[in-house]
mmCIF file of C-alpha atoms and ligand atoms in Angstrom:
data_model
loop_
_atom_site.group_PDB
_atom_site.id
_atom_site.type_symbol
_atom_site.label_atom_id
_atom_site.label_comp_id
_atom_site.label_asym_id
_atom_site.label_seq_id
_atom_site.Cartn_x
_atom_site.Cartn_y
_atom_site.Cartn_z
ATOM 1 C CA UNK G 1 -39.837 3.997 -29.918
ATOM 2 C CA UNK G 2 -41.624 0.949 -28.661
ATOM 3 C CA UNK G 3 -40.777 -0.596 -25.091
ATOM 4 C CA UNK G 4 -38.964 -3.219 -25.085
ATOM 5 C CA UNK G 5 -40.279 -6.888 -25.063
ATOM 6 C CA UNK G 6 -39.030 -7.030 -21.211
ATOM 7 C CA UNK G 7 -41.023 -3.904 -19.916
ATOM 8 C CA UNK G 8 -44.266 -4.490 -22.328
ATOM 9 C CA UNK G 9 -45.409 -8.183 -22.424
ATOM 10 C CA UNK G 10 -45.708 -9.433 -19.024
ATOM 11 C CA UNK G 11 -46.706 -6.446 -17.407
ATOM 12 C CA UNK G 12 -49.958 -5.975 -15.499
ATOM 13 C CA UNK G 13 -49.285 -2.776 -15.186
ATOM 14 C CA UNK G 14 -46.488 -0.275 -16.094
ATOM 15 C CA UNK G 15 -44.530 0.215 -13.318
ATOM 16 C CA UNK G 16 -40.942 -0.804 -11.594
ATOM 17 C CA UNK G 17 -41.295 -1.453 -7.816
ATOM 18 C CA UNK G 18 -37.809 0.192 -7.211
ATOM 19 C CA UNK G 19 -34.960 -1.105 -4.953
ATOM 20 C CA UNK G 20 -35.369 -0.119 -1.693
ATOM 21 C CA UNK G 21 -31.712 -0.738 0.628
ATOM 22 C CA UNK G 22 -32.671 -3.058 3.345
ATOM 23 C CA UNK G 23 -36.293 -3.351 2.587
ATOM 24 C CA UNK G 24 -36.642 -5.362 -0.450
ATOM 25 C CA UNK G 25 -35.576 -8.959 -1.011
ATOM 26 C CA UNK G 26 -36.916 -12.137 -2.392
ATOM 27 C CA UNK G 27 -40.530 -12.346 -0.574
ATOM 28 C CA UNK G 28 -41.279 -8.928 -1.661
ATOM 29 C CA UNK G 29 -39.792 -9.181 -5.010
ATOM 30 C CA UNK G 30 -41.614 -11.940 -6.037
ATOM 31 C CA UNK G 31 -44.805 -11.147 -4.577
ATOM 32 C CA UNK G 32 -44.735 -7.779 -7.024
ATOM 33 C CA UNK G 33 -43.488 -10.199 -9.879
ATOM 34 C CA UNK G 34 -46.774 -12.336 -9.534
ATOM 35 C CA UNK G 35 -48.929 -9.491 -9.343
ATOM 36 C CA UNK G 36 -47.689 -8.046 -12.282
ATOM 37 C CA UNK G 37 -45.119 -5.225 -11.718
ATOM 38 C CA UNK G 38 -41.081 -5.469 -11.988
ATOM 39 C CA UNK G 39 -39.769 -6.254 -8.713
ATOM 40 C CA UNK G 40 -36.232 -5.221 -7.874
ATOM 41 C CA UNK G 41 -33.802 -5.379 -4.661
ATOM 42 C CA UNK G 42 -30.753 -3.589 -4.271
ATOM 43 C CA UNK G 43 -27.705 -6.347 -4.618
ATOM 44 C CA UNK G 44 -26.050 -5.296 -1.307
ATOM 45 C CA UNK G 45 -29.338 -6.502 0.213
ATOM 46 C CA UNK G 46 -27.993 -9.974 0.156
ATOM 47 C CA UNK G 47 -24.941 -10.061 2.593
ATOM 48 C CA UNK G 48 -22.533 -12.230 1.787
ATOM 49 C CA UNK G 49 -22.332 -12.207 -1.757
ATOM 50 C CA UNK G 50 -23.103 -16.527 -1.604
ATOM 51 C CA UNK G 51 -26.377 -14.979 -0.615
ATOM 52 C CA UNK G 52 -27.039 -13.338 -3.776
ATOM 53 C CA UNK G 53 -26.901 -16.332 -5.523
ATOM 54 C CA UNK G 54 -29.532 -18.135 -3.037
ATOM 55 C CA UNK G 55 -31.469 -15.173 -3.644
ATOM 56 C CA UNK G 56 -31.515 -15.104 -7.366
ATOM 57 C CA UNK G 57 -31.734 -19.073 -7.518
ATOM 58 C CA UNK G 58 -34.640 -18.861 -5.420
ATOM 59 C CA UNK G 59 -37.022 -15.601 -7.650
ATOM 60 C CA UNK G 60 -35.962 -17.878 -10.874
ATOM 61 C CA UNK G 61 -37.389 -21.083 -9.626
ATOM 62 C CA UNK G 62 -40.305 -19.580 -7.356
ATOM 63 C CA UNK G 63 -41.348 -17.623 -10.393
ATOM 64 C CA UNK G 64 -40.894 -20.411 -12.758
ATOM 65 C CA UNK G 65 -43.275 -22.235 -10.772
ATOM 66 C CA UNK G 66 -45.654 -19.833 -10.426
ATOM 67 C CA UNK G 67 -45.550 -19.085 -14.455
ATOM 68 C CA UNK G 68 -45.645 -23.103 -14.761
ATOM 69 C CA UNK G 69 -49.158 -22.840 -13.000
ATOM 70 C CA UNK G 70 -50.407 -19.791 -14.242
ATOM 71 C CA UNK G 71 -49.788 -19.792 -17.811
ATOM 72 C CA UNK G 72 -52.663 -16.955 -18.680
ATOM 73 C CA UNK G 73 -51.305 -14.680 -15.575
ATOM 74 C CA UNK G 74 -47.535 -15.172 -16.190
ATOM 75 C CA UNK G 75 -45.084 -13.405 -13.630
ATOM 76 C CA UNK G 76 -43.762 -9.894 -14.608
ATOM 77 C CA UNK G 77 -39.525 -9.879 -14.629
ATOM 78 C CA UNK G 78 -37.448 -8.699 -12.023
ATOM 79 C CA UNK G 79 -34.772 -6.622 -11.476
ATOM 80 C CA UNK G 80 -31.229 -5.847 -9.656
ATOM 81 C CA UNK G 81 -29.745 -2.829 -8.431
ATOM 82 C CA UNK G 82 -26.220 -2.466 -8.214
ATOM 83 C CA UNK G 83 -24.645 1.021 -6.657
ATOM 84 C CA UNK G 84 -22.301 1.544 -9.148
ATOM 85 C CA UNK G 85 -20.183 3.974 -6.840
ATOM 86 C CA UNK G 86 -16.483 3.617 -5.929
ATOM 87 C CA UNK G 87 -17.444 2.665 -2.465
ATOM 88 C CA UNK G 88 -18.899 -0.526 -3.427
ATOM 89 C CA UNK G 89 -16.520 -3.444 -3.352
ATOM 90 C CA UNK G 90 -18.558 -5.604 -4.462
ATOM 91 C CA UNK G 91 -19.673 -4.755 -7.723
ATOM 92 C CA UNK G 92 -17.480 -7.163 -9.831
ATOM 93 C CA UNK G 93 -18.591 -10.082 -7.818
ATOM 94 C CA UNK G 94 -22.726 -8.938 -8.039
ATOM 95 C CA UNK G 95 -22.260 -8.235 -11.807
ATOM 96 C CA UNK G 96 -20.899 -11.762 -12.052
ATOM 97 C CA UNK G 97 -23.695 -13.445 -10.046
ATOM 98 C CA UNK G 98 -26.437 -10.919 -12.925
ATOM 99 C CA UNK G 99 -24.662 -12.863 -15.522
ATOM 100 C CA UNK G 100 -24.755 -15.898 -14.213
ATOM 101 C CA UNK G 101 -28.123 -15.672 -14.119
ATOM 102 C CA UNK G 102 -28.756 -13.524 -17.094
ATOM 103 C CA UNK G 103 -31.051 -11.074 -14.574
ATOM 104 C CA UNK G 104 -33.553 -9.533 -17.185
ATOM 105 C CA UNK G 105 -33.427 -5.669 -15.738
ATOM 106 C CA UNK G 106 -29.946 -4.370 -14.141
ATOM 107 C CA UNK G 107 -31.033 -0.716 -12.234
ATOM 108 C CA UNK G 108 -27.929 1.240 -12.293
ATOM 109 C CA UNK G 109 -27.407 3.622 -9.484
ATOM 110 C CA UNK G 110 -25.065 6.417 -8.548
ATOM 111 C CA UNK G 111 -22.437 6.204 -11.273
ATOM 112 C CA UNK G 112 -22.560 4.862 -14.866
ATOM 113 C CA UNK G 113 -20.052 2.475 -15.995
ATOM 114 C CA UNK G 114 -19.169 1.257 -19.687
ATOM 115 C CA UNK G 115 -18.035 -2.243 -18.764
ATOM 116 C CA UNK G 116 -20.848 -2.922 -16.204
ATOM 117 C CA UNK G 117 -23.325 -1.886 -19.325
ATOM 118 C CA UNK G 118 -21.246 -4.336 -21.592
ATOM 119 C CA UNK G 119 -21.510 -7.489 -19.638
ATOM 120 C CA UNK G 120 -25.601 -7.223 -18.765
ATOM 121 C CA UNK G 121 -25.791 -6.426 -22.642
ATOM 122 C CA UNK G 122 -23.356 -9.806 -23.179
ATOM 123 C CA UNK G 123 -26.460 -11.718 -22.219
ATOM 124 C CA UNK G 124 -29.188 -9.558 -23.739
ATOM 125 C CA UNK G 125 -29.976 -7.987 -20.674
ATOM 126 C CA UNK G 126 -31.428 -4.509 -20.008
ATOM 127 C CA UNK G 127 -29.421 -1.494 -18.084
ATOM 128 C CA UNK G 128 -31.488 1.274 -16.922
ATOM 129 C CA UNK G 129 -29.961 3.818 -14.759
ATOM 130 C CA UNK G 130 -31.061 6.355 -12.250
ATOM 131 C CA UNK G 131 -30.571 10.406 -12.767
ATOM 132 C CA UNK G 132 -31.264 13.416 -11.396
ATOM 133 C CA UNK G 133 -30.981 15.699 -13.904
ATOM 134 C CA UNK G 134 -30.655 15.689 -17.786
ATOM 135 C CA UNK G 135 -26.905 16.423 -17.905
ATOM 136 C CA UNK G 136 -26.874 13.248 -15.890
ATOM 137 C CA UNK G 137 -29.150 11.367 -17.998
ATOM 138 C CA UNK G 138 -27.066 12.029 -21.512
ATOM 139 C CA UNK G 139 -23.943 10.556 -19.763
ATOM 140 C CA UNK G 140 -25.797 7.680 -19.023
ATOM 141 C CA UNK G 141 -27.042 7.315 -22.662
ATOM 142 C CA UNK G 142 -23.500 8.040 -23.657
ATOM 143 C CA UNK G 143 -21.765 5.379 -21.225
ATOM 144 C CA UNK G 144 -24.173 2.609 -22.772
ATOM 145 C CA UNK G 145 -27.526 2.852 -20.691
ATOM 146 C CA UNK G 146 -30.442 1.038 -22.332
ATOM 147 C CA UNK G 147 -33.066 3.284 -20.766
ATOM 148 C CA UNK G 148 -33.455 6.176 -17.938
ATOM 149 C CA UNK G 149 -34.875 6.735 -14.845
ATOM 150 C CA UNK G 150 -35.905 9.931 -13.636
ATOM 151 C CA UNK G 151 -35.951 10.528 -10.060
ATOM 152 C CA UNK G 152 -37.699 13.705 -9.716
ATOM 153 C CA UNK G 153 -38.197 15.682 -6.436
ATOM 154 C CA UNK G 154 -40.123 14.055 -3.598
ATOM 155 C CA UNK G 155 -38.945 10.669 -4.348
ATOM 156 C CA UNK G 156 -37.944 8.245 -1.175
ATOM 157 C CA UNK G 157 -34.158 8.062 -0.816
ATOM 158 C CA UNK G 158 -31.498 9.889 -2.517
ATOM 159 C CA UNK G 159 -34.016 12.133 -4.704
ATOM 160 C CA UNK G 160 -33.569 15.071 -6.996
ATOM 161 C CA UNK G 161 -34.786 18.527 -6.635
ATOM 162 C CA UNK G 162 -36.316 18.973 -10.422
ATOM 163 C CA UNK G 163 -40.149 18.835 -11.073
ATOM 164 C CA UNK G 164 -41.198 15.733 -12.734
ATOM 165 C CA UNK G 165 -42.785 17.765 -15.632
ATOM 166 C CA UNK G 166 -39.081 19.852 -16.115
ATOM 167 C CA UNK G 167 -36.968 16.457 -16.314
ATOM 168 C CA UNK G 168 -38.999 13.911 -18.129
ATOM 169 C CA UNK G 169 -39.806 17.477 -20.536
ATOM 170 C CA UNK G 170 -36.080 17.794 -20.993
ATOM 171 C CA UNK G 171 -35.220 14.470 -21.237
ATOM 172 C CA UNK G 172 -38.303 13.302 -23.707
ATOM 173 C CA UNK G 173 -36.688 15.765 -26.242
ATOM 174 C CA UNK G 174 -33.870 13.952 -26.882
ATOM 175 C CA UNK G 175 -34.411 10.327 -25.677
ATOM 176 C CA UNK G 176 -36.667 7.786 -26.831
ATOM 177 C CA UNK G 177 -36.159 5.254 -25.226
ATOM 178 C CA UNK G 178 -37.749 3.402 -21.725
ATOM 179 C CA UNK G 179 -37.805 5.946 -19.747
ATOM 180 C CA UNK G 180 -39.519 5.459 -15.881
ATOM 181 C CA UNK G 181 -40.151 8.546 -13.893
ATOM 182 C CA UNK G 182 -39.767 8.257 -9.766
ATOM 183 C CA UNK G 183 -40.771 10.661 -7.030
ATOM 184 C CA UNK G 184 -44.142 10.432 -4.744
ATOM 185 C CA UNK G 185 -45.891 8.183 -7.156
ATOM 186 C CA UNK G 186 -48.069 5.853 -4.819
ATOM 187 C CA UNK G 187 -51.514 5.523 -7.039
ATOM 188 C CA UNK G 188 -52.998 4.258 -9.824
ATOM 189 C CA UNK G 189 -53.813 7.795 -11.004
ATOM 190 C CA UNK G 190 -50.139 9.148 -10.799
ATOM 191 C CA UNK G 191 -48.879 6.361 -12.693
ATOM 192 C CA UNK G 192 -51.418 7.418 -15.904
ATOM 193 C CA UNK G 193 -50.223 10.774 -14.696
ATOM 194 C CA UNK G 194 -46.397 9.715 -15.159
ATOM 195 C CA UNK G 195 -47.124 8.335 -18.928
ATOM 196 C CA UNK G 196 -49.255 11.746 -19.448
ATOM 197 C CA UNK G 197 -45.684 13.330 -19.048
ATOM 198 C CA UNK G 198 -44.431 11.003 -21.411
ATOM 199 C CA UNK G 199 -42.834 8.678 -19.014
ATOM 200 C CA UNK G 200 -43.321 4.468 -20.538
ATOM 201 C CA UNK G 201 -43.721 3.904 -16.534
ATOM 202 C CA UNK G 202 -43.858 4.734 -13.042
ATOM 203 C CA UNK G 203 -41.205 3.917 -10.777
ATOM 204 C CA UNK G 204 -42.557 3.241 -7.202
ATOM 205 C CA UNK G 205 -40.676 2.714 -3.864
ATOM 206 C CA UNK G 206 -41.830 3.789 -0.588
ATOM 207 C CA UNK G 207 -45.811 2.932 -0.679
ATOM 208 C CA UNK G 208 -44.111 -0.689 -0.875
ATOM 209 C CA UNK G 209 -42.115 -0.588 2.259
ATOM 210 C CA UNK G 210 -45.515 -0.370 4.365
ATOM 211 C CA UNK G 211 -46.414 -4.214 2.844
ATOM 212 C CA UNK G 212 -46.161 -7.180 5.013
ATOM 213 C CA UNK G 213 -43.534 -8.868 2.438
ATOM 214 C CA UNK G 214 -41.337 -5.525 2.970
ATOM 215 C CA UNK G 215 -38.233 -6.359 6.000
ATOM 216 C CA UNK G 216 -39.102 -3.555 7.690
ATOM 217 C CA UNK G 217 -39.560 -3.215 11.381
ATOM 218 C CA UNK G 218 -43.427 -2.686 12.395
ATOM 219 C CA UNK G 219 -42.650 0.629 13.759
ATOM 220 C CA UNK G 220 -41.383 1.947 9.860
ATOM 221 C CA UNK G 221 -44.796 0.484 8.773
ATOM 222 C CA UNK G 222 -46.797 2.004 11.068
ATOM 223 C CA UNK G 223 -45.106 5.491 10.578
ATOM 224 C CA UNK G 224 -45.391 5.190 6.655
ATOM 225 C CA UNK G 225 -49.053 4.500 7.640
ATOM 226 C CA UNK G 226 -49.405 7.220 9.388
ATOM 227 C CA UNK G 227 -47.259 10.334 7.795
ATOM 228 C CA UNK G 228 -47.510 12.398 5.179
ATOM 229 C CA UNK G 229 -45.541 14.523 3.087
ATOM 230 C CA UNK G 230 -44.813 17.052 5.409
ATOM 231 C CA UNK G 231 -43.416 14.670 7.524
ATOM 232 C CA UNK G 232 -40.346 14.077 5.046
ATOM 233 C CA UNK G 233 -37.662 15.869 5.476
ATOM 234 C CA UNK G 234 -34.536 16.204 2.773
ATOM 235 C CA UNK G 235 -31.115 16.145 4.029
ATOM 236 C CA UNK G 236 -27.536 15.521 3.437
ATOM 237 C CA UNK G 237 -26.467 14.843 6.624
ATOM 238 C CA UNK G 238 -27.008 10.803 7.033
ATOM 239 C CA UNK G 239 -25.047 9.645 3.713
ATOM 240 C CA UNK G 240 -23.763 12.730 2.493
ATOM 241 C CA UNK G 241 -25.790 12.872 -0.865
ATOM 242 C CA UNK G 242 -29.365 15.090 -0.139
ATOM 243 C CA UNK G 243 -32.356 12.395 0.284
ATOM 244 C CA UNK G 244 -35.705 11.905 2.046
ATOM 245 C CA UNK G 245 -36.444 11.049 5.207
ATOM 246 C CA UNK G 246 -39.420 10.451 7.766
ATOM 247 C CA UNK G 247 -39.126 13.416 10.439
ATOM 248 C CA UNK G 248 -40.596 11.128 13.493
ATOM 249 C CA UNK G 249 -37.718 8.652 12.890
ATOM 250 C CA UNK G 250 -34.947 11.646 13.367
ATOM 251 C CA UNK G 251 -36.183 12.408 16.357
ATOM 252 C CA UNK G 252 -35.961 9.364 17.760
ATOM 253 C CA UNK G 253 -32.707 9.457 17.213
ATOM 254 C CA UNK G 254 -32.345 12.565 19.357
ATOM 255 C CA UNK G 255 -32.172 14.947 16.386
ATOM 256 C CA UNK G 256 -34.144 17.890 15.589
ATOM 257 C CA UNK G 257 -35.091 17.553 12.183
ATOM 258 C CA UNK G 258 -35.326 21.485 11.648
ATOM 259 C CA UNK G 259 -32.055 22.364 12.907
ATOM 260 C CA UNK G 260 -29.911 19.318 11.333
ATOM 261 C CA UNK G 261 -26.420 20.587 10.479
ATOM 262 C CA UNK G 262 -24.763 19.974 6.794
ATOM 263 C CA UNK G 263 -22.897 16.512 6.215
ATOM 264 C CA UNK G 264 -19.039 16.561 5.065
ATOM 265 C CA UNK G 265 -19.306 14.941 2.044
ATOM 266 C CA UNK G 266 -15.568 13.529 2.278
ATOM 267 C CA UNK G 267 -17.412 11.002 4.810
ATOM 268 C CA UNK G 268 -20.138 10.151 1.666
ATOM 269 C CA UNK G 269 -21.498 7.055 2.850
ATOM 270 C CA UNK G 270 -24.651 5.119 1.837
ATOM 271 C CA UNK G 271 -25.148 3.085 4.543
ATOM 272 C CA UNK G 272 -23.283 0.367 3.187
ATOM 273 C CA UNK G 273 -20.144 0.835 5.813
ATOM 274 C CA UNK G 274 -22.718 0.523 8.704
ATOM 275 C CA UNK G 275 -21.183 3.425 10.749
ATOM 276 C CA UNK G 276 -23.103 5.945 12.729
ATOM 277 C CA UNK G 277 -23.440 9.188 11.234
ATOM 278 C CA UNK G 278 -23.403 13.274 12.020
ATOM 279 C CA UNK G 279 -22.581 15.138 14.911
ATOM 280 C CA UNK G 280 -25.664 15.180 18.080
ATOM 281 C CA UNK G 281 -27.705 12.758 18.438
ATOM 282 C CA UNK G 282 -27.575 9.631 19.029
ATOM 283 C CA UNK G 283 -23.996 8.404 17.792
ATOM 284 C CA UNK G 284 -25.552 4.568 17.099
ATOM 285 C CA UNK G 285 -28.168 5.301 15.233
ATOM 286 C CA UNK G 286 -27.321 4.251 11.846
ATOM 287 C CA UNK G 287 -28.888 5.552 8.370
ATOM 288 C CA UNK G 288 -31.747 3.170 6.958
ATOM 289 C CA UNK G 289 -31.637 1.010 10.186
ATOM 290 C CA UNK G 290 -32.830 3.700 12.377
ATOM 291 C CA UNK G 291 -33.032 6.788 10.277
ATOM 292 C CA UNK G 292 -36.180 5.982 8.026
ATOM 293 C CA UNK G 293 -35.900 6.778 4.225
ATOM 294 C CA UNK G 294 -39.384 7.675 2.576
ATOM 295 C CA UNK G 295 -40.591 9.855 -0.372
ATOM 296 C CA UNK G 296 -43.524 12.297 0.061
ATOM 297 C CA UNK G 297 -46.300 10.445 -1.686
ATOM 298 C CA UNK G 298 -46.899 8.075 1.540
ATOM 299 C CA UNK G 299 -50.433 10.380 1.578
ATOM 300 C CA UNK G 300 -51.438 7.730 -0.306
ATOM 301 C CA UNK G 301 -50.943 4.591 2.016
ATOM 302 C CA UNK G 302 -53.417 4.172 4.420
ATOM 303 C CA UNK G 303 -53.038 0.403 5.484
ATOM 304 C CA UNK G 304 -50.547 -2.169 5.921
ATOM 305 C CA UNK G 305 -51.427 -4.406 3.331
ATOM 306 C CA UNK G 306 -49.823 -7.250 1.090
ATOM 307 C CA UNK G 307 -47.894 -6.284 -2.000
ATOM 308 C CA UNK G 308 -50.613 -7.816 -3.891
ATOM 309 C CA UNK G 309 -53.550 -5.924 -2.565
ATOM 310 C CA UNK G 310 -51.399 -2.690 -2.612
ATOM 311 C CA UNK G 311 -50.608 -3.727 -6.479
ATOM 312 C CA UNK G 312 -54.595 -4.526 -7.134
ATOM 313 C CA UNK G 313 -55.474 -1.370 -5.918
ATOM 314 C CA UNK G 314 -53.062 0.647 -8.302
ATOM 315 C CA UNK G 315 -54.496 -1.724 -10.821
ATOM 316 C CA UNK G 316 -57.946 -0.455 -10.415
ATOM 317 C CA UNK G 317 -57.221 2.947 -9.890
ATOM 318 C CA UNK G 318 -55.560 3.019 -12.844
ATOM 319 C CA UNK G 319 -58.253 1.900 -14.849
ATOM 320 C CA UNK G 320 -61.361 4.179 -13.190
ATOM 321 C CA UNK G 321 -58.822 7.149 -13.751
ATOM 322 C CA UNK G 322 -57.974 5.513 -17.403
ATOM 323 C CA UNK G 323 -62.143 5.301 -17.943
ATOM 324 C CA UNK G 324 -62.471 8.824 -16.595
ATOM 325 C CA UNK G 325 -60.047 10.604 -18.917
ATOM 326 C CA UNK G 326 -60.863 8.254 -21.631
ATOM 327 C CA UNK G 327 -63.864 11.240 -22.878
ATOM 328 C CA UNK G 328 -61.716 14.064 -22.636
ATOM 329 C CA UNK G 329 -59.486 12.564 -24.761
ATOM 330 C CA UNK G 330 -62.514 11.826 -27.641
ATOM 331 C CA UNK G 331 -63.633 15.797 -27.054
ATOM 332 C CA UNK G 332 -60.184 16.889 -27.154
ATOM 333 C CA UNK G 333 -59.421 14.644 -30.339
ATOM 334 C CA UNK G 334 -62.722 15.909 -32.086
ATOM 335 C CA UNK G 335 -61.767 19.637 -31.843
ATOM 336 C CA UNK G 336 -61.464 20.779 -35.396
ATOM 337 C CA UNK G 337 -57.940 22.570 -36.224
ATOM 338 C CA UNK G 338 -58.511 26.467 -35.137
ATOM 339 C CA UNK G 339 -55.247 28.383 -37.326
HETATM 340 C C1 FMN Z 1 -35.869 3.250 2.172
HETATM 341 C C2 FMN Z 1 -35.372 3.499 0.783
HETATM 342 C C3 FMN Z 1 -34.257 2.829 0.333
HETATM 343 C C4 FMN Z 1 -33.791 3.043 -0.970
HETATM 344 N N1 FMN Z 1 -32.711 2.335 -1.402
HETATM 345 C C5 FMN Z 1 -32.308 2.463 -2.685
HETATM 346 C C6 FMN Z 1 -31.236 1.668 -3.175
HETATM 347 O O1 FMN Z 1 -30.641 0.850 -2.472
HETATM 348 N N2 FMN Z 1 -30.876 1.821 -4.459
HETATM 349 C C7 FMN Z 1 -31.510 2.728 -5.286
HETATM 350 O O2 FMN Z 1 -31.147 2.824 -6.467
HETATM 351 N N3 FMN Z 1 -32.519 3.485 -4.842
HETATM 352 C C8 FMN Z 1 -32.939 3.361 -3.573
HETATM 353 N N4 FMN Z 1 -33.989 4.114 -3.125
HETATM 354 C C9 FMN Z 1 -34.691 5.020 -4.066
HETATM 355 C C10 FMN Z 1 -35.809 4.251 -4.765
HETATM 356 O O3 FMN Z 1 -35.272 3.228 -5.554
HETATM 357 C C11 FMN Z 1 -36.717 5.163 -5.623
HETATM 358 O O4 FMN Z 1 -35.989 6.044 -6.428
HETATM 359 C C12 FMN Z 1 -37.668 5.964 -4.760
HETATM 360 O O5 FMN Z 1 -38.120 5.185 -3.689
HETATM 361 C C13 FMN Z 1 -38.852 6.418 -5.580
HETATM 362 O O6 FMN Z 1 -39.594 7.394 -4.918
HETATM 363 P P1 FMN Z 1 -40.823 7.054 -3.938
HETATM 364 O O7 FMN Z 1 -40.191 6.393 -2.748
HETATM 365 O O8 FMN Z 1 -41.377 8.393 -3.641
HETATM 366 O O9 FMN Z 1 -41.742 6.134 -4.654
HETATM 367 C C14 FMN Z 1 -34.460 3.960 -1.828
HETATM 368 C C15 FMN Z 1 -35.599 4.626 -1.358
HETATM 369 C C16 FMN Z 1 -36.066 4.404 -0.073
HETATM 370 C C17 FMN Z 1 -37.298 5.103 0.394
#
């Protein structure tokens, strides 16, 4: 089935630069919108809600602008989060605010809801929500979701367990339509790698959170910089769902990150109520503030860079790794039938 208009036409390259809680708002977001990708920020990123609307006033006209002036380089659309859990008391109000200003992408996360489907579609808008698993996935296709994301194992926050090759295989066989895989993908290479799979695109998160656009303290930089996968450690005890997070950062915390004890998930929280969180440790340290999120592919980050260099390099190693397959593919398609 063929993408969408939204996810084919403007894009540079295909990938969504996911929403990252805290990290990613309107500077970052538009700098991955000029360079060619989908940039997204969680709603609950803007705090009050009369900040969303600044914040979505301000990507419309800034990319306006920039599309105004660069008519052969045009900007790539963006896209808004919204946790679509009970916990979030906002979402009638940030759904409103989408409409308002007929957002192009709406990323659903942790729950799929009918209505909240219905009014992005009452604008022509595009829903794609995030999964875990394929169960997960068909109720997502049931409830009204335009298209699927597939957060595999190894992805930055609250990431699955499956092996990208099992859930976009298991998913591909029924679905056809956009589909995005997630989980350690921080090159140009593993994004041809995620459409190998049969994924339209690649879903990338915490190589962006090293950028300069990214609000993240210099310290979170540095250690993204600086760590690799076996640095991330997976845990349920900071919001109560399992998820990735950078080892150094625990520590500083005053936690061991080897011997962290199981969360009680009647206290599921995802860092939107602010509170501390476990038992030990340092009681103020709060989840995504202190406690670092990050997915395993940060191997591949080895600078603090703008969004727009980080999105040029993907760019080109995209197409050398493109070029390089590019006669395997001719020998493969040039073997006669053996039966
Ligand atoms: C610091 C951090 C914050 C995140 N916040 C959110 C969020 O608010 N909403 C959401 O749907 N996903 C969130 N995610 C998950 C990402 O959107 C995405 O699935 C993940 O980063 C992809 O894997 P990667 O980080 O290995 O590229 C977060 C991930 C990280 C690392």
């Amino acid at each position: 089935m063929p993408l969408p208009s939204v996810l084919r036409d403007r894009l540079r390259l295909p990938v969504i630069a996911s929403p990252l809680f805290i990290v990613s708002g309107p500077d970052l977001v538009i700098a991955q919108c000029k360079a060619g990708i989908v940039g997204s920020f969680p709603s609950l990123n803007a705090r009050p809600v009369s900040q969303l609307d600044e914040w979505l006033a301000r990507i419309e006209e800034e990319l306006a602008a920039w599309d105004r002036d660069h008519p052969d380089t045009p900007s790539a659309p963006f896209a808004v989060n919204q946790i679509v859990h009970k916990t979030n008391n906002r979402l009638e109000q940030d759904i409103e605010l989408c409409v308002k200003y007929k957002v192009p992408l709406v990323i659903t996360s942790l729950g799929a809801r009918t209505e909240v489907n219905d009014a992005i579609h009452s604008y022509g808008g595009l829903v794609m929500h995030d999964v875990i698993t394929d169960s997960f996935a068909r109720k997502a296709i049931e409830k009204g979701a335009d298209g699927l994301i597939a957060v595999a194992a190894g992805a930055g926050g609250h990431a699955g367990t499956l092996s990208p090759f099992a859930l976009i295989q298991e998913i591909r066989a029924w679905f056809e339509g956009p589909l995005a895989l997630s989980g350690s993908i921080a090159s140009g290479r593993a994004i041809l790698a995620a459409q190998a799979m049969g994924a339209d695109l690649a879903y990338v998160g915490s190589a962006f959170i090293a950028t300069v656009e990214a609000n993240a303290v210099d310290a979170y930089k540095d250690m993204i910089v600086e760590s690799s996968a076996s640095d991330v450690i997976y845990s349920n005890l900071f919001t109560g769902v399992h998820g990735n997070y950078l080892a150094p950062s625990i520590i500083h915390a005053g936690l061991d990150p080897k011997t962290l004890p199981q969360s009680d998930p009647s206290k599921m929280d995802f860092g939107t109520s602010g509170s501390g969180f476990g038992s030990g440790g340092n009681q103020s340290a709060k989840v995504w503030r202190d406690i670092w999120g990050c997915g395993q592919g940060i191997g591949a980050v080895t600078a603090r860079e703008s969004a727009g260099q980080f999105i040029a390099r993907l760019a080109d190693g995209y197409c050398e790794a493109c070029a390089e397959l590019a006669p395997m593919a001719e020998t493969a398609l040039r073997q006669p039938a053996r039966s």
